[in-house]
JSON list of C-alpha atoms in Angstrom, two decimals:
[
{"chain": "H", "resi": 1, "resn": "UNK", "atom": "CA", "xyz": [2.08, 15.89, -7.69]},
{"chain": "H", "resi": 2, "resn": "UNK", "atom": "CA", "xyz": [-1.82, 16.14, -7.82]},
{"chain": "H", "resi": 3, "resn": "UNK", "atom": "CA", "xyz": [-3.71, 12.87, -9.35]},
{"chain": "H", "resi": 4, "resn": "UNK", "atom": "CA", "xyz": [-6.60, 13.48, -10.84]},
{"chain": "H", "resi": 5, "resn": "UNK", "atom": "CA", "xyz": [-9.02, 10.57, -11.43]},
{"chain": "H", "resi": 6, "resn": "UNK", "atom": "CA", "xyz": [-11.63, 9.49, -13.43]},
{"chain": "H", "resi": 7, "resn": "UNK", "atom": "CA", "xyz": [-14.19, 6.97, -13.50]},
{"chain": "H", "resi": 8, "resn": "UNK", "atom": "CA", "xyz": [-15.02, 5.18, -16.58]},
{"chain": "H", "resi": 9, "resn": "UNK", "atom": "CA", "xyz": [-18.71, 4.85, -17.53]},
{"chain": "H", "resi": 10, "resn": "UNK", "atom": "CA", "xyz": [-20.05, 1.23, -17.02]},
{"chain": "H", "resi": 11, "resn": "UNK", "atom": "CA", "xyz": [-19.63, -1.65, -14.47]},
{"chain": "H", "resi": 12, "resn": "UNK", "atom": "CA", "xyz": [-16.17, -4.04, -15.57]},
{"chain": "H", "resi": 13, "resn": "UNK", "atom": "CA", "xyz": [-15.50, -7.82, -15.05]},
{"chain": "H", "resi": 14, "resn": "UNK", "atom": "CA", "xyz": [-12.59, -9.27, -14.67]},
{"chain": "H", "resi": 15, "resn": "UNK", "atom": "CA", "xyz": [-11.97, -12.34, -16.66]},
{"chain": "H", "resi": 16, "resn": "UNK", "atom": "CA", "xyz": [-9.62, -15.84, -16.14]},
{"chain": "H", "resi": 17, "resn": "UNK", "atom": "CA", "xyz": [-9.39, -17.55, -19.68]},
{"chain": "H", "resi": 18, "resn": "UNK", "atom": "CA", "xyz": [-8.08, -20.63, -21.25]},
{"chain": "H", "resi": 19, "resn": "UNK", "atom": "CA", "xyz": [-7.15, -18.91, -24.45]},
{"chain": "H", "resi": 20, "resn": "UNK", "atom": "CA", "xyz": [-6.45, -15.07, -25.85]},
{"chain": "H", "resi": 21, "resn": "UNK", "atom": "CA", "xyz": [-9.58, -14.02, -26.89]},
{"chain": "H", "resi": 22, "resn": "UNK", "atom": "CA", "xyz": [-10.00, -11.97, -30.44]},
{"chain": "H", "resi": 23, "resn": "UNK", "atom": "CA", "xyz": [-9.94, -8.16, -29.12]},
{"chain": "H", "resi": 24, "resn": "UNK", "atom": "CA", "xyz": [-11.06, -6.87, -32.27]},
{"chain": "H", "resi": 25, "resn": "UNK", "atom": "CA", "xyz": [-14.23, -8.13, -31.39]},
{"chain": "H", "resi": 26, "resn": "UNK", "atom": "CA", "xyz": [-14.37, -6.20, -27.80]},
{"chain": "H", "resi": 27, "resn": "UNK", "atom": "CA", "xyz": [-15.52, -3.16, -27.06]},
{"chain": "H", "resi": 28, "resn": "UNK", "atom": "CA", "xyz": [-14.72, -0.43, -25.12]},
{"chain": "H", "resi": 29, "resn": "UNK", "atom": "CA", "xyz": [-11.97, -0.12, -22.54]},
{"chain": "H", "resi": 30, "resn": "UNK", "atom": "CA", "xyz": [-10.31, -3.45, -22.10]},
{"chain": "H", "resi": 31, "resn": "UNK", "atom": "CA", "xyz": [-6.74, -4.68, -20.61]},
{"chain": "H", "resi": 32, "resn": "UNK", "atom": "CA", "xyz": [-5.23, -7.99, -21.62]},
{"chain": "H", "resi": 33, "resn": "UNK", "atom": "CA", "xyz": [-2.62, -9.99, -19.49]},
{"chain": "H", "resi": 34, "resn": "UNK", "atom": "CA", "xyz": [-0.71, -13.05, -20.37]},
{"chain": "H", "resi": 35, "resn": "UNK", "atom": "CA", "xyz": [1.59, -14.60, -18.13]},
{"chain": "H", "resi": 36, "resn": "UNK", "atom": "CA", "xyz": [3.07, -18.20, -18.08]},
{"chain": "H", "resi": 37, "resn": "UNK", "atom": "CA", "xyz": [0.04, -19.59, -16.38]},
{"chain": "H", "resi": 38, "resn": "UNK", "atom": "CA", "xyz": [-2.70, -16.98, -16.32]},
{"chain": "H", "resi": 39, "resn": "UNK", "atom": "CA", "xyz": [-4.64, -15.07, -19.36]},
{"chain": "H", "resi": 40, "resn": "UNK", "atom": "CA", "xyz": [-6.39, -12.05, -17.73]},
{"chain": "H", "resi": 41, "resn": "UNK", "atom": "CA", "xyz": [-8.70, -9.53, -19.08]},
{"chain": "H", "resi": 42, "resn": "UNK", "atom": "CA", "xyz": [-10.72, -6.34, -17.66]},
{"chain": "H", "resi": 43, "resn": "UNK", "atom": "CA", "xyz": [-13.83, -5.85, -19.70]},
{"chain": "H", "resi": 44, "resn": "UNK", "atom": "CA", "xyz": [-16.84, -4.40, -20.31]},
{"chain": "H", "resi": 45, "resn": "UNK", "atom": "CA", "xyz": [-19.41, -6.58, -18.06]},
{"chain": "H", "resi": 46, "resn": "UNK", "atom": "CA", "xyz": [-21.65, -6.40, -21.23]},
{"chain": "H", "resi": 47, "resn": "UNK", "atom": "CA", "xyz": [-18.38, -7.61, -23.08]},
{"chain": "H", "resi": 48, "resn": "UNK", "atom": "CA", "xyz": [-18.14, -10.75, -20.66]},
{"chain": "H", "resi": 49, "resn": "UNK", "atom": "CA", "xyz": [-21.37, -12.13, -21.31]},
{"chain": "H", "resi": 50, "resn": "UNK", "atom": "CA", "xyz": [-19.81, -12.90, -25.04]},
{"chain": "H", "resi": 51, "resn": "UNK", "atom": "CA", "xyz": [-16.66, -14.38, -23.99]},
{"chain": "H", "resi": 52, "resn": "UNK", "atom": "CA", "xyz": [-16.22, -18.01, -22.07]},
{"chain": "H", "resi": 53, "resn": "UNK", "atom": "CA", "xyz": [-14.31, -17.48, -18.87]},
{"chain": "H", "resi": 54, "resn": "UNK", "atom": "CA", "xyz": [-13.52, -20.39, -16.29]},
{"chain": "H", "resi": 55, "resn": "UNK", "atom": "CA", "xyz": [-13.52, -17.54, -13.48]},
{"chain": "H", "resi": 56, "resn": "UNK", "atom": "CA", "xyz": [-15.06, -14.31, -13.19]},
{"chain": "H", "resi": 57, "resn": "UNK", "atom": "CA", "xyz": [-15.40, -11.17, -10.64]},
{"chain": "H", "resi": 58, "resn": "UNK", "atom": "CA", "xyz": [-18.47, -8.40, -11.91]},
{"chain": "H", "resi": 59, "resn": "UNK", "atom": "CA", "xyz": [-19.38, -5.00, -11.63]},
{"chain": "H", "resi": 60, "resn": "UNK", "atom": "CA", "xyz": [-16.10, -3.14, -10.91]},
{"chain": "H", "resi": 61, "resn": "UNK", "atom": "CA", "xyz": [-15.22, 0.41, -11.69]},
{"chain": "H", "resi": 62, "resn": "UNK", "atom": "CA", "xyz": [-12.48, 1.73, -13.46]},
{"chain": "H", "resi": 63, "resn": "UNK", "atom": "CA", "xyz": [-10.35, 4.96, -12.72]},
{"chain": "H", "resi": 64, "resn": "UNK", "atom": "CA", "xyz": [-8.25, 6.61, -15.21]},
{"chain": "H", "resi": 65, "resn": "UNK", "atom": "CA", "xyz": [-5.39, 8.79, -13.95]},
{"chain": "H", "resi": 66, "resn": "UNK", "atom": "CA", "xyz": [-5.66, 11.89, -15.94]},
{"chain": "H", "resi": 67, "resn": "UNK", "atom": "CA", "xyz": [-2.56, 12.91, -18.35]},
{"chain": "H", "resi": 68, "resn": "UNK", "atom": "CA", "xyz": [0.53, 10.90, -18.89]},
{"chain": "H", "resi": 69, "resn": "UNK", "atom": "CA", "xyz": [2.79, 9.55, -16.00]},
{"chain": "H", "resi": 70, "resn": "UNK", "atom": "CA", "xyz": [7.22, 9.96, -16.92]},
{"chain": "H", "resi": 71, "resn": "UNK", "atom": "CA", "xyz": [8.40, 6.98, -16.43]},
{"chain": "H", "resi": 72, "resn": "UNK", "atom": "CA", "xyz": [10.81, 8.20, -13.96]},
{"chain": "H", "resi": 73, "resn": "UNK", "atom": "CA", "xyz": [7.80, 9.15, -11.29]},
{"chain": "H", "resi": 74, "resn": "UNK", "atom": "CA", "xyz": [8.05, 6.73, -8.33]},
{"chain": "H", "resi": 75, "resn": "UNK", "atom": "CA", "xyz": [5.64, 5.96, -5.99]},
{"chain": "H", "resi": 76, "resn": "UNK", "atom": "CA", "xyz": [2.39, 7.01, -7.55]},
{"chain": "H", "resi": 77, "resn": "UNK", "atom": "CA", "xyz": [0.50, 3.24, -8.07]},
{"chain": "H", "resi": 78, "resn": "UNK", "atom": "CA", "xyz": [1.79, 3.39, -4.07]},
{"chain": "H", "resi": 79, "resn": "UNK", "atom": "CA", "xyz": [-0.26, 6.48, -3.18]},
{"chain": "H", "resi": 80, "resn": "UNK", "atom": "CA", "xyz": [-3.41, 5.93, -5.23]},
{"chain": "H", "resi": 81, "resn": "UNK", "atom": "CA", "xyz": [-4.00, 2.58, -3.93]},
{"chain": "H", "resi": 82, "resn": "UNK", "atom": "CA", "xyz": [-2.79, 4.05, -0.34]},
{"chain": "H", "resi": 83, "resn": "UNK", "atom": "CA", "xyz": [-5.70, 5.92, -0.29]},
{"chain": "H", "resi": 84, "resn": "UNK", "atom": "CA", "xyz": [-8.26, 3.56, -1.40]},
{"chain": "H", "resi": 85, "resn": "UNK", "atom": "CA", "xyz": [-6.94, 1.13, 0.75]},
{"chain": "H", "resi": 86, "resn": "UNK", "atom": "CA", "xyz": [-7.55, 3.40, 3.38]},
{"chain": "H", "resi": 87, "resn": "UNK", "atom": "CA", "xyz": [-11.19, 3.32, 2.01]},
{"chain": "H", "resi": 88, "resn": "UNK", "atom": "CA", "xyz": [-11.66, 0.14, 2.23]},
{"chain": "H", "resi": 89, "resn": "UNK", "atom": "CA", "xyz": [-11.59, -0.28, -1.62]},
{"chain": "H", "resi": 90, "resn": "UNK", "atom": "CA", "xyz": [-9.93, -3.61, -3.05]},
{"chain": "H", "resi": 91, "resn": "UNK", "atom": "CA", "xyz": [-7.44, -2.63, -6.02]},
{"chain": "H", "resi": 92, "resn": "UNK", "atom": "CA", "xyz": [-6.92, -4.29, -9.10]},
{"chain": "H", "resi": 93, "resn": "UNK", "atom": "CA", "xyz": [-3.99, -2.64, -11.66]},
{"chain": "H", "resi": 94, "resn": "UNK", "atom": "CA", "xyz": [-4.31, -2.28, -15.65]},
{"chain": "H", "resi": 95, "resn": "UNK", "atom": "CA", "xyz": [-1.32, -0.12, -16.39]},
{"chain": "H", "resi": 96, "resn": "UNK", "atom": "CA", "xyz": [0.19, 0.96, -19.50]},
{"chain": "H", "resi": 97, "resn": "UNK", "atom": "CA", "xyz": [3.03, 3.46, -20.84]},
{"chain": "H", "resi": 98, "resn": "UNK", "atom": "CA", "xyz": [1.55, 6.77, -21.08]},
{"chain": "H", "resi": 99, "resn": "UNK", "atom": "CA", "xyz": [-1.45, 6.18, -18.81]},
{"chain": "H", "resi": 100, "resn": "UNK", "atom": "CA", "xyz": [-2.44, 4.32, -15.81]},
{"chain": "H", "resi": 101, "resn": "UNK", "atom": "CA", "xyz": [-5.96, 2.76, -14.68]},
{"chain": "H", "resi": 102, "resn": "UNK", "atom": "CA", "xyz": [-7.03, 1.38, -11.89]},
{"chain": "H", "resi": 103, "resn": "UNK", "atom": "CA", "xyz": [-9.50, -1.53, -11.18]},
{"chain": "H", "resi": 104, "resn": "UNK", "atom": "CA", "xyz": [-11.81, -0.91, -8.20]},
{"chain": "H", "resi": 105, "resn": "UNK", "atom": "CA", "xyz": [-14.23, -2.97, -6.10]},
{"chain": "H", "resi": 106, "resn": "UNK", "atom": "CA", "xyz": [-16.18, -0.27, -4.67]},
{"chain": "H", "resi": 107, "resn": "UNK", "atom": "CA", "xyz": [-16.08, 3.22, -5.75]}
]
């Protein structure tokens, strides 16, 4: 299977915060994760600047794996980030159901 990727227009942040922020206000792509000691959340670096984060990484890119990935495909987070490890590129993943992005240092 052929992945075809996209990059999303504008530089991203990602976000550490004490407290789930009000998404209706944010705009753009965004991903928000809550786990039992970590909020998280990929943003707009324009979006940032409005929220209050106690840590913060800037100006990553964000690819978009065109059309929807079966849930019964195994192996493709492996290859993409395969390859841009081979590139040197640090990896950060956002997934969802039908779609999956990717988080990227330096693309």
């Amino acid at each position: 299977m052929q992945l075809n990727l996209h990059k999303l227009k504008g530089e991203y942040s990602i976000l550490k915060l004490d407290s789930l922020p009000d998404v209706r206000a944010i705009d753009g792509f965004f991903a928000l994760t809550r786990t039992d000691d970590e909020i998280s959340l990929v943003c707009l670096n324009s979006e940032a600047d409005k929220l209050n984060p106690y840590a913060r990484e800037n100006d990553y890119q964000v690819l978009r794996v065109a059309g929807q990935l079966d849930f019964s495909l195994v192996g493709i987070l492996a290859r993409m980030t395969g390859a841009l490890a081979g590139a040197g590129i640090p990896v950060c993943d956002a997934g969802k159901s039908l779609a999956k992005y990717t988080i990227d240092g330096e693309v």
